[in-house]
Structure formats: C-alpha cells, structure tokens
Amino acid sequence: MKVEVCRVSETSVIIYFGHSIDLQLIERIAAFSQMVQERYQGKIYEVVPSYTTLLIEYHPLKVDVQELTKWCQRQADKIANSDILSSKSKIVTFPVYYHPEVAPDLQDLAEEKQLSVEQVIQLHSQREYTVCAIGFAPGFAFLGKVDAQIATPRHAKPRLKVAKGSVGIADQQTAIYPQETPGGWKIIGNCPVELFNINSEPMMPFEVGDKVRFEPISREKFLDLGGVV
C-alpha cells in the first residue's frame, strides 16, 4: 500500500492512505492518528481522520515541517503495510428504540426489502460497526457497514427536520443524528443518548476507529432515558 504525505498549507499536512473505503484502512488511520498525537503532543492543534486520509494541523513555531513530513512518511508506510495495529479502539453500545412512532422509514424499508420490521431491527442491531469518520455535524459519526440486506439509498428529497437521536441508514452506512438537522437518511429508530456536549471531556463518546453496537430497547426504557416520542 503506497502512502503519500503532502503539505497543504503553512500549518497543515495531509496523508493519503488509499483511495477507497475499507474498514481495515480506517483502523490503520485511527492507529496512526494516535501515534502522531503522542509523538507531537502539545505541538499540533488538531488531527482529523477520514475514510482514506489524515489531516494534521500543527503549530508552525513548534514543528519542523520537513521533520514532520519525513516522520509521517516513515511511520505511515510501516503501519499501512503492517498486520499489527496499535489502535486503542473501544466498543460503545447505544440503546435504540426501533418503532414507527420515532422511525418514519422503518416500515417502508421493511416492505421495500421484503423483510419484517423485526428482521430489519435484528439485521441492524446484531452487527458491530466501525466509526469511519466524524463530520456533517458535531458528534455525527459515519458507521460502516450495514448488512447488505438493509442497505438503502438516501431520500431523493431530504427532510427539513430530522429529530435529534434519529438512527438512519444511507447506502452502506448508518449513523445517529446528534441534534435536530435537515437530512436525507432513512430513519429506522431513535437513540436517547447525548452524542455531543462541548462541556464534557471527551465531548463525544467515540473516536474514528472505535466500534459501535446498537441495543434494542422498549418504549418504557426509551422514555426513562430521556427519549422523546
């Protein structure tokens, strides 16, 4: 696997690990993200991992960009071609209430896929997902991959309002909406857990490379946890 390190501004470099979405690649990027933060602790502003790249924003007076670029190239080449990853990923479980009263697309998706609602719930909740990227909105994690039997395209016309906590599917990805926003994902449930709080440390319960599971819960449990119908 060929890795390319490029300088994109006076304070940032980007590392290209590949050109297509691959869950193993996500894990390698997550592991490298941890390595660079440990190596340059106090010298970088932010590390932004994505599906195939890693953007590093650094302090120009504390970091020699040539040394940074060479180090990144060496370490990225090693981790890209190694079978051993040092990613400190964790597993996060989120409760989800799967029901049409909070999931406007659940019944339609089941009918479209010629499945029962219970089968859709089972296929979605019995899989472990990888946090591939965080974006669109603070706390919005793109999770992959859903079972092919329930993979579905976005709505052609996005909704103007998607409720906070909505659990959706778009193509092979699934996600939880951390707040009310416009959106086109097919909504199949709702999670009552807070996903982003600027006053918390950490602000989000997950990072790129972490694993996510969904646990079906009852209406009563959903309401007890603060869910809104």
PDB file of C-alpha atoms in Angstrom:
ATOM      1  CA  MET A   1       0.000   0.000   0.000  1.00  0.00           C
ATOM      2  CA  LYS A   2       1.528   3.323  -1.097  1.00  0.00           C
ATOM      3  CA  VAL A   3       1.131   6.253   1.296  1.00  0.00           C
ATOM      4  CA  GLU A   4       1.514   9.865   0.194  1.00  0.00           C
ATOM      5  CA  VAL A   5       2.248  12.789   2.531  1.00  0.00           C
ATOM      6  CA  CYS A   6       1.521  16.272   1.149  1.00  0.00           C
ATOM      7  CA  ARG A   7       1.845  19.754   2.583  1.00  0.00           C
ATOM      8  CA  VAL A   8      -1.424  21.636   2.051  1.00  0.00           C
ATOM      9  CA  SER A   9      -0.755  24.913   3.891  1.00  0.00           C
ATOM     10  CA  GLU A  10       1.754  26.651   6.145  1.00  0.00           C
ATOM     11  CA  THR A  11       0.274  24.837   9.140  1.00  0.00           C
ATOM     12  CA  SER A  12      -1.023  21.519   7.837  1.00  0.00           C
ATOM     13  CA  VAL A  13      -0.130  18.323   6.031  1.00  0.00           C
ATOM     14  CA  ILE A  14      -2.400  15.588   4.714  1.00  0.00           C
ATOM     15  CA  ILE A  15      -1.626  11.895   4.463  1.00  0.00           C
ATOM     16  CA  TYR A  16      -3.309   9.808   1.766  1.00  0.00           C
ATOM     17  CA  PHE A  17      -3.550   6.172   2.858  1.00  0.00           C
ATOM     18  CA  GLY A  18      -5.743   4.986  -0.014  1.00  0.00           C
ATOM     19  CA  HIS A  19      -8.498   5.890  -2.435  1.00  0.00           C
ATOM     20  CA  SER A  20     -11.414   3.654  -1.492  1.00  0.00           C
ATOM     21  CA  ILE A  21     -13.372   2.937   1.704  1.00  0.00           C
ATOM     22  CA  ASP A  22     -12.008  -0.051   3.587  1.00  0.00           C
ATOM     23  CA  LEU A  23     -12.679  -0.848   7.248  1.00  0.00           C
ATOM     24  CA  GLN A  24      -9.124  -2.132   7.742  1.00  0.00           C
ATOM     25  CA  LEU A  25      -7.835   1.142   6.325  1.00  0.00           C
ATOM     26  CA  ILE A  26      -9.968   3.050   8.845  1.00  0.00           C
ATOM     27  CA  GLU A  27      -8.320   1.096  11.663  1.00  0.00           C
ATOM     28  CA  ARG A  28      -4.841   1.895  10.324  1.00  0.00           C
ATOM     29  CA  ILE A  29      -5.655   5.589  10.077  1.00  0.00           C
ATOM     30  CA  ALA A  30      -7.022   5.561  13.630  1.00  0.00           C
ATOM     31  CA  ALA A  31      -3.861   3.863  14.899  1.00  0.00           C
ATOM     32  CA  PHE A  32      -1.641   6.384  13.111  1.00  0.00           C
ATOM     33  CA  SER A  33      -3.734   9.258  14.473  1.00  0.00           C
ATOM     34  CA  GLN A  34      -2.917   8.105  17.988  1.00  0.00           C
ATOM     35  CA  MET A  35       0.774   7.743  17.147  1.00  0.00           C
ATOM     36  CA  VAL A  36       1.147  11.258  15.766  1.00  0.00           C
ATOM     37  CA  GLN A  37      -0.708  12.808  18.704  1.00  0.00           C
ATOM     38  CA  GLU A  38       1.597  11.039  21.160  1.00  0.00           C
ATOM     39  CA  ARG A  39       4.715  11.975  19.191  1.00  0.00           C
ATOM     40  CA  TYR A  40       3.831  15.659  18.787  1.00  0.00           C
ATOM     41  CA  GLN A  41       1.869  16.239  21.970  1.00  0.00           C
ATOM     42  CA  GLY A  42       1.495  19.976  22.602  1.00  0.00           C
ATOM     43  CA  LYS A  43       2.756  20.823  19.121  1.00  0.00           C
ATOM     44  CA  ILE A  44      -0.290  20.089  16.981  1.00  0.00           C
ATOM     45  CA  TYR A  45      -3.662  21.813  17.018  1.00  0.00           C
ATOM     46  CA  GLU A  46      -5.799  19.045  15.555  1.00  0.00           C
ATOM     47  CA  VAL A  47      -5.730  15.679  13.834  1.00  0.00           C
ATOM     48  CA  VAL A  48      -8.671  14.985  11.512  1.00  0.00           C
ATOM     49  CA  PRO A  49      -9.011  11.361  10.338  1.00  0.00           C
ATOM     50  CA  SER A  50     -11.350  10.458   7.489  1.00  0.00           C
ATOM     51  CA  TYR A  51     -12.121   7.443   5.285  1.00  0.00           C
ATOM     52  CA  THR A  52      -8.807   7.468   3.414  1.00  0.00           C
ATOM     53  CA  THR A  53      -6.850  10.461   4.733  1.00  0.00           C
ATOM     54  CA  LEU A  54      -5.480  12.100   7.860  1.00  0.00           C
ATOM     55  CA  LEU A  55      -5.131  15.875   8.130  1.00  0.00           C
ATOM     56  CA  ILE A  56      -2.638  17.229  10.667  1.00  0.00           C
ATOM     57  CA  GLU A  57      -2.749  20.884  11.729  1.00  0.00           C
ATOM     58  CA  TYR A  58       0.421  21.865  13.586  1.00  0.00           C
ATOM     59  CA  HIS A  59       1.987  24.846  15.360  1.00  0.00           C
ATOM     60  CA  PRO A  60       4.447  26.331  12.810  1.00  0.00           C
ATOM     61  CA  LEU A  61       6.815  27.637  15.510  1.00  0.00           C
ATOM     62  CA  LYS A  62       6.966  24.327  17.374  1.00  0.00           C
ATOM     63  CA  VAL A  63       7.154  21.873  14.491  1.00  0.00           C
ATOM     64  CA  ASP A  64       9.777  21.494  11.751  1.00  0.00           C
ATOM     65  CA  VAL A  65       7.546  20.627   8.798  1.00  0.00           C
ATOM     66  CA  GLN A  66      10.294  18.745   6.968  1.00  0.00           C
ATOM     67  CA  GLU A  67      10.953  16.572  10.007  1.00  0.00           C
ATOM     68  CA  LEU A  68       7.197  16.071  10.480  1.00  0.00           C
ATOM     69  CA  THR A  69       6.723  15.085   6.846  1.00  0.00           C
ATOM     70  CA  LYS A  70       9.591  12.593   6.899  1.00  0.00           C
ATOM     71  CA  TRP A  71       8.435  11.067  10.192  1.00  0.00           C
ATOM     72  CA  CYS A  72       4.852  10.769   8.924  1.00  0.00           C
ATOM     73  CA  GLN A  73       6.019   9.110   5.706  1.00  0.00           C
ATOM     74  CA  ARG A  74       8.134   6.535   7.553  1.00  0.00           C
ATOM     75  CA  GLN A  75       5.546   5.691  10.181  1.00  0.00           C
ATOM     76  CA  ALA A  76       2.595   5.732   7.788  1.00  0.00           C
ATOM     77  CA  ASP A  77       4.411   3.356   5.423  1.00  0.00           C
ATOM     78  CA  LYS A  78       5.077   0.998   8.329  1.00  0.00           C
ATOM     79  CA  ILE A  79       1.542   0.989   9.653  1.00  0.00           C
ATOM     80  CA  ALA A  80      -0.019   0.763   6.184  1.00  0.00           C
ATOM     81  CA  ASN A  81       1.888  -2.428   5.439  1.00  0.00           C
ATOM     82  CA  SER A  82       1.797  -3.996   8.891  1.00  0.00           C
ATOM     83  CA  ASP A  83      -0.583  -6.684  10.091  1.00  0.00           C
ATOM     84  CA  ILE A  84      -0.235  -5.435  13.662  1.00  0.00           C
ATOM     85  CA  LEU A  85      -2.217  -2.349  14.662  1.00  0.00           C
ATOM     86  CA  SER A  86      -1.803  -0.389  17.887  1.00  0.00           C
ATOM     87  CA  SER A  87      -5.158   1.368  17.759  1.00  0.00           C
ATOM     88  CA  LYS A  88      -6.682   1.736  21.231  1.00  0.00           C
ATOM     89  CA  SER A  89     -10.217   1.442  19.922  1.00  0.00           C
ATOM     90  CA  LYS A  90     -13.115   0.830  22.276  1.00  0.00           C
ATOM     91  CA  ILE A  91     -16.620  -0.570  21.915  1.00  0.00           C
ATOM     92  CA  VAL A  92     -19.540   1.768  22.596  1.00  0.00           C
ATOM     93  CA  THR A  93     -23.108   0.466  22.910  1.00  0.00           C
ATOM     94  CA  PHE A  94     -26.083   2.749  22.234  1.00  0.00           C
ATOM     95  CA  PRO A  95     -29.700   1.976  23.184  1.00  0.00           C
ATOM     96  CA  VAL A  96     -32.155   2.343  20.303  1.00  0.00           C
ATOM     97  CA  TYR A  97     -35.933   2.368  20.263  1.00  0.00           C
ATOM     98  CA  TYR A  98     -36.966   0.840  16.930  1.00  0.00           C
ATOM     99  CA  HIS A  99     -40.591   1.780  16.328  1.00  0.00           C
ATOM    100  CA  PRO A 100     -42.557   3.674  13.633  1.00  0.00           C
ATOM    101  CA  GLU A 101     -43.541   6.382  16.139  1.00  0.00           C
ATOM    102  CA  VAL A 102     -39.906   7.554  16.138  1.00  0.00           C
ATOM    103  CA  ALA A 103     -38.793   5.891  12.893  1.00  0.00           C
ATOM    104  CA  PRO A 104     -40.756   7.142   9.868  1.00  0.00           C
ATOM    105  CA  ASP A 105     -38.904   4.893   7.402  1.00  0.00           C
ATOM    106  CA  LEU A 106     -38.810   1.632   9.345  1.00  0.00           C
ATOM    107  CA  GLN A 107     -41.976   0.110   7.925  1.00  0.00           C
ATOM    108  CA  ASP A 108     -41.273   1.294   4.374  1.00  0.00           C
ATOM    109  CA  LEU A 109     -37.751  -0.108   4.453  1.00  0.00           C
ATOM    110  CA  ALA A 110     -39.022  -3.473   5.656  1.00  0.00           C
ATOM    111  CA  GLU A 111     -41.555  -3.598   2.830  1.00  0.00           C
ATOM    112  CA  GLU A 112     -39.002  -2.444   0.253  1.00  0.00           C
ATOM    113  CA  LYS A 113     -36.578  -5.197   1.297  1.00  0.00           C
ATOM    114  CA  GLN A 114     -39.347  -7.810   1.672  1.00  0.00           C
ATOM    115  CA  LEU A 115     -38.483  -8.240   5.334  1.00  0.00           C
ATOM    116  CA  SER A 116     -40.448  -7.966   8.542  1.00  0.00           C
ATOM    117  CA  VAL A 117     -39.824  -4.994  10.826  1.00  0.00           C
ATOM    118  CA  GLU A 118     -38.359  -7.429  13.343  1.00  0.00           C
ATOM    119  CA  GLN A 119     -35.890  -8.721  10.737  1.00  0.00           C
ATOM    120  CA  VAL A 120     -34.768  -5.183   9.893  1.00  0.00           C
ATOM    121  CA  ILE A 121     -34.195  -4.487  13.596  1.00  0.00           C
ATOM    122  CA  GLN A 122     -32.290  -7.728  14.013  1.00  0.00           C
ATOM    123  CA  LEU A 123     -30.065  -7.127  10.989  1.00  0.00           C
ATOM    124  CA  HIS A 124     -29.264  -3.603  12.143  1.00  0.00           C
ATOM    125  CA  SER A 125     -28.677  -4.319  15.835  1.00  0.00           C
ATOM    126  CA  GLN A 126     -26.730  -7.572  15.620  1.00  0.00           C
ATOM    127  CA  ARG A 127     -23.769  -6.066  13.791  1.00  0.00           C
ATOM    128  CA  GLU A 128     -20.694  -4.262  15.107  1.00  0.00           C
ATOM    129  CA  TYR A 129     -19.887  -1.050  13.247  1.00  0.00           C
ATOM    130  CA  THR A 130     -16.678   0.927  12.802  1.00  0.00           C
ATOM    131  CA  VAL A 131     -16.594   4.701  13.263  1.00  0.00           C
ATOM    132  CA  CYS A 132     -15.248   5.637   9.823  1.00  0.00           C
ATOM    133  CA  ALA A 133     -15.414   9.424  10.083  1.00  0.00           C
ATOM    134  CA  ILE A 134     -16.957  12.203  12.170  1.00  0.00           C
ATOM    135  CA  GLY A 135     -18.470  15.174  10.369  1.00  0.00           C
ATOM    136  CA  PHE A 136     -21.549  16.859   8.894  1.00  0.00           C
ATOM    137  CA  ALA A 137     -22.429  17.975  12.445  1.00  0.00           C
ATOM    138  CA  PRO A 138     -20.570  17.735  15.794  1.00  0.00           C
ATOM    139  CA  GLY A 139     -20.985  14.196  17.096  1.00  0.00           C
ATOM    140  CA  PHE A 140     -22.253  12.774  13.789  1.00  0.00           C
ATOM    141  CA  ALA A 141     -20.348   9.506  13.268  1.00  0.00           C
ATOM    142  CA  PHE A 142     -20.427   7.692   9.936  1.00  0.00           C
ATOM    143  CA  LEU A 143     -20.621   3.984  10.806  1.00  0.00           C
ATOM    144  CA  GLY A 144     -19.954   1.110   8.460  1.00  0.00           C
ATOM    145  CA  LYS A 145     -21.064  -1.197   7.153  1.00  0.00           C
ATOM    146  CA  VAL A 146     -24.705  -2.230   7.435  1.00  0.00           C
ATOM    147  CA  ASP A 147     -25.871  -5.642   6.296  1.00  0.00           C
ATOM    148  CA  ALA A 148     -26.389  -5.631   2.530  1.00  0.00           C
ATOM    149  CA  GLN A 149     -29.995  -6.749   3.051  1.00  0.00           C
ATOM    150  CA  ILE A 150     -30.914  -3.379   4.599  1.00  0.00           C
ATOM    151  CA  ALA A 151     -28.556  -1.071   2.689  1.00  0.00           C
ATOM    152  CA  THR A 152     -30.658   1.663   1.095  1.00  0.00           C
ATOM    153  CA  PRO A 153     -30.065   4.989  -0.685  1.00  0.00           C
ATOM    154  CA  ARG A 154     -30.843   8.344   0.880  1.00  0.00           C
ATOM    155  CA  HIS A 155     -34.151  10.047   0.227  1.00  0.00           C
ATOM    156  CA  ALA A 156     -34.125  11.881  -3.095  1.00  0.00           C
ATOM    157  CA  LYS A 157     -35.563  14.892  -1.249  1.00  0.00           C
ATOM    158  CA  PRO A 158     -34.085  15.369   2.244  1.00  0.00           C
ATOM    159  CA  ARG A 159     -36.343  16.186   5.182  1.00  0.00           C
ATOM    160  CA  LEU A 160     -36.086  19.730   6.519  1.00  0.00           C
ATOM    161  CA  LYS A 161     -36.093  18.371  10.074  1.00  0.00           C
ATOM    162  CA  VAL A 162     -34.751  15.066  11.356  1.00  0.00           C
ATOM    163  CA  ALA A 163     -35.293  14.564  15.088  1.00  0.00           C
ATOM    164  CA  LYS A 164     -32.377  14.509  17.498  1.00  0.00           C
ATOM    165  CA  GLY A 165     -31.278  10.939  18.182  1.00  0.00           C
ATOM    166  CA  SER A 166     -32.646   9.576  14.900  1.00  0.00           C
ATOM    167  CA  VAL A 167     -30.858   6.436  13.739  1.00  0.00           C
ATOM    168  CA  GLY A 168     -30.595   6.311   9.972  1.00  0.00           C
ATOM    169  CA  ILE A 169     -29.225   4.334   7.053  1.00  0.00           C
ATOM    170  CA  ALA A 170     -27.705   5.755   3.871  1.00  0.00           C
ATOM    171  CA  ASP A 171     -26.303   3.249   1.386  1.00  0.00           C
ATOM    172  CA  GLN A 172     -23.955   1.011   3.423  1.00  0.00           C
ATOM    173  CA  GLN A 173     -23.611   3.428   6.327  1.00  0.00           C
ATOM    174  CA  THR A 174     -25.608   4.047   9.477  1.00  0.00           C
ATOM    175  CA  ALA A 175     -25.494   6.956  11.925  1.00  0.00           C
ATOM    176  CA  ILE A 176     -27.200   8.740  14.814  1.00  0.00           C
ATOM    177  CA  TYR A 177     -28.248  12.369  14.362  1.00  0.00           C
ATOM    178  CA  PRO A 178     -26.744  14.195  17.399  1.00  0.00           C
ATOM    179  CA  GLN A 179     -29.190  17.091  17.090  1.00  0.00           C
ATOM    180  CA  GLU A 180     -32.179  18.137  15.004  1.00  0.00           C
ATOM    181  CA  THR A 181     -30.968  18.955  11.489  1.00  0.00           C
ATOM    182  CA  PRO A 182     -32.073  18.575   7.879  1.00  0.00           C
ATOM    183  CA  GLY A 183     -31.174  15.164   6.488  1.00  0.00           C
ATOM    184  CA  GLY A 184     -31.908  12.529   3.895  1.00  0.00           C
ATOM    185  CA  TRP A 185     -31.056   9.286   5.661  1.00  0.00           C
ATOM    186  CA  LYS A 186     -33.729   6.611   6.086  1.00  0.00           C
ATOM    187  CA  ILE A 187     -34.746   6.729   9.766  1.00  0.00           C
ATOM    188  CA  ILE A 188     -35.317   3.369  11.482  1.00  0.00           C
ATOM    189  CA  GLY A 189     -35.029   4.198  15.196  1.00  0.00           C
ATOM    190  CA  ASN A 190     -34.078   6.723  17.853  1.00  0.00           C
ATOM    191  CA  CYS A 191     -31.292   6.807  20.440  1.00  0.00           C
ATOM    192  CA  PRO A 192     -31.872   8.841  23.642  1.00  0.00           C
ATOM    193  CA  VAL A 193     -28.143   9.208  24.459  1.00  0.00           C
ATOM    194  CA  GLU A 194     -26.370  12.588  24.202  1.00  0.00           C
ATOM    195  CA  LEU A 195     -23.695  12.379  21.497  1.00  0.00           C
ATOM    196  CA  PHE A 196     -22.056  15.778  21.759  1.00  0.00           C
ATOM    197  CA  ASN A 197     -21.508  18.075  24.731  1.00  0.00           C
ATOM    198  CA  ILE A 198     -18.973  20.875  24.455  1.00  0.00           C
ATOM    199  CA  ASN A 199     -18.674  20.976  28.262  1.00  0.00           C
ATOM    200  CA  SER A 200     -17.809  17.294  28.622  1.00  0.00           C
ATOM    201  CA  GLU A 201     -14.411  15.632  28.396  1.00  0.00           C
ATOM    202  CA  PRO A 202     -14.373  13.971  25.973  1.00  0.00           C
ATOM    203  CA  MET A 203     -17.036  15.889  24.056  1.00  0.00           C
ATOM    204  CA  MET A 204     -18.093  12.744  22.144  1.00  0.00           C
ATOM    205  CA  PRO A 205     -18.348   9.124  23.309  1.00  0.00           C
ATOM    206  CA  PHE A 206     -16.409   7.803  20.288  1.00  0.00           C
ATOM    207  CA  GLU A 207     -13.439   8.443  18.007  1.00  0.00           C
ATOM    208  CA  VAL A 208     -12.608   7.298  14.493  1.00  0.00           C
ATOM    209  CA  GLY A 209     -11.678   3.618  14.662  1.00  0.00           C
ATOM    210  CA  ASP A 210     -13.937   2.821  17.633  1.00  0.00           C
ATOM    211  CA  LYS A 211     -16.609   0.137  17.401  1.00  0.00           C
ATOM    212  CA  VAL A 212     -20.329   0.777  17.886  1.00  0.00           C
ATOM    213  CA  ARG A 213     -23.164  -1.592  18.735  1.00  0.00           C
ATOM    214  CA  PHE A 214     -26.892  -0.915  18.973  1.00  0.00           C
ATOM    215  CA  GLU A 215     -29.100  -2.413  21.675  1.00  0.00           C
ATOM    216  CA  PRO A 216     -32.871  -2.507  21.034  1.00  0.00           C
ATOM    217  CA  ILE A 217     -34.865  -1.110  23.971  1.00  0.00           C
ATOM    218  CA  SER A 218     -38.529  -0.850  24.900  1.00  0.00           C
ATOM    219  CA  ARG A 219     -40.651   2.290  24.705  1.00  0.00           C
ATOM    220  CA  GLU A 220     -40.631   2.499  28.501  1.00  0.00           C
ATOM    221  CA  LYS A 221     -36.836   2.313  28.661  1.00  0.00           C
ATOM    222  CA  PHE A 222     -36.547   4.869  25.870  1.00  0.00           C
ATOM    223  CA  LEU A 223     -38.688   7.354  27.805  1.00  0.00           C
ATOM    224  CA  ASP A 224     -36.830   6.642  31.061  1.00  0.00           C
ATOM    225  CA  LEU A 225     -33.563   7.525  29.327  1.00  0.00           C
ATOM    226  CA  GLY A 226     -34.952  10.874  28.189  1.00  0.00           C
ATOM    227  CA  GLY A 227     -36.222   9.904  24.753  1.00  0.00           C
ATOM    228  CA  VAL A 228     -38.988  11.932  23.175  1.00  0.00           C
ATOM    229  CA  VAL A 229     -41.846  10.429  21.161  1.00  0.00           C
TER     230      VAL A 229
END
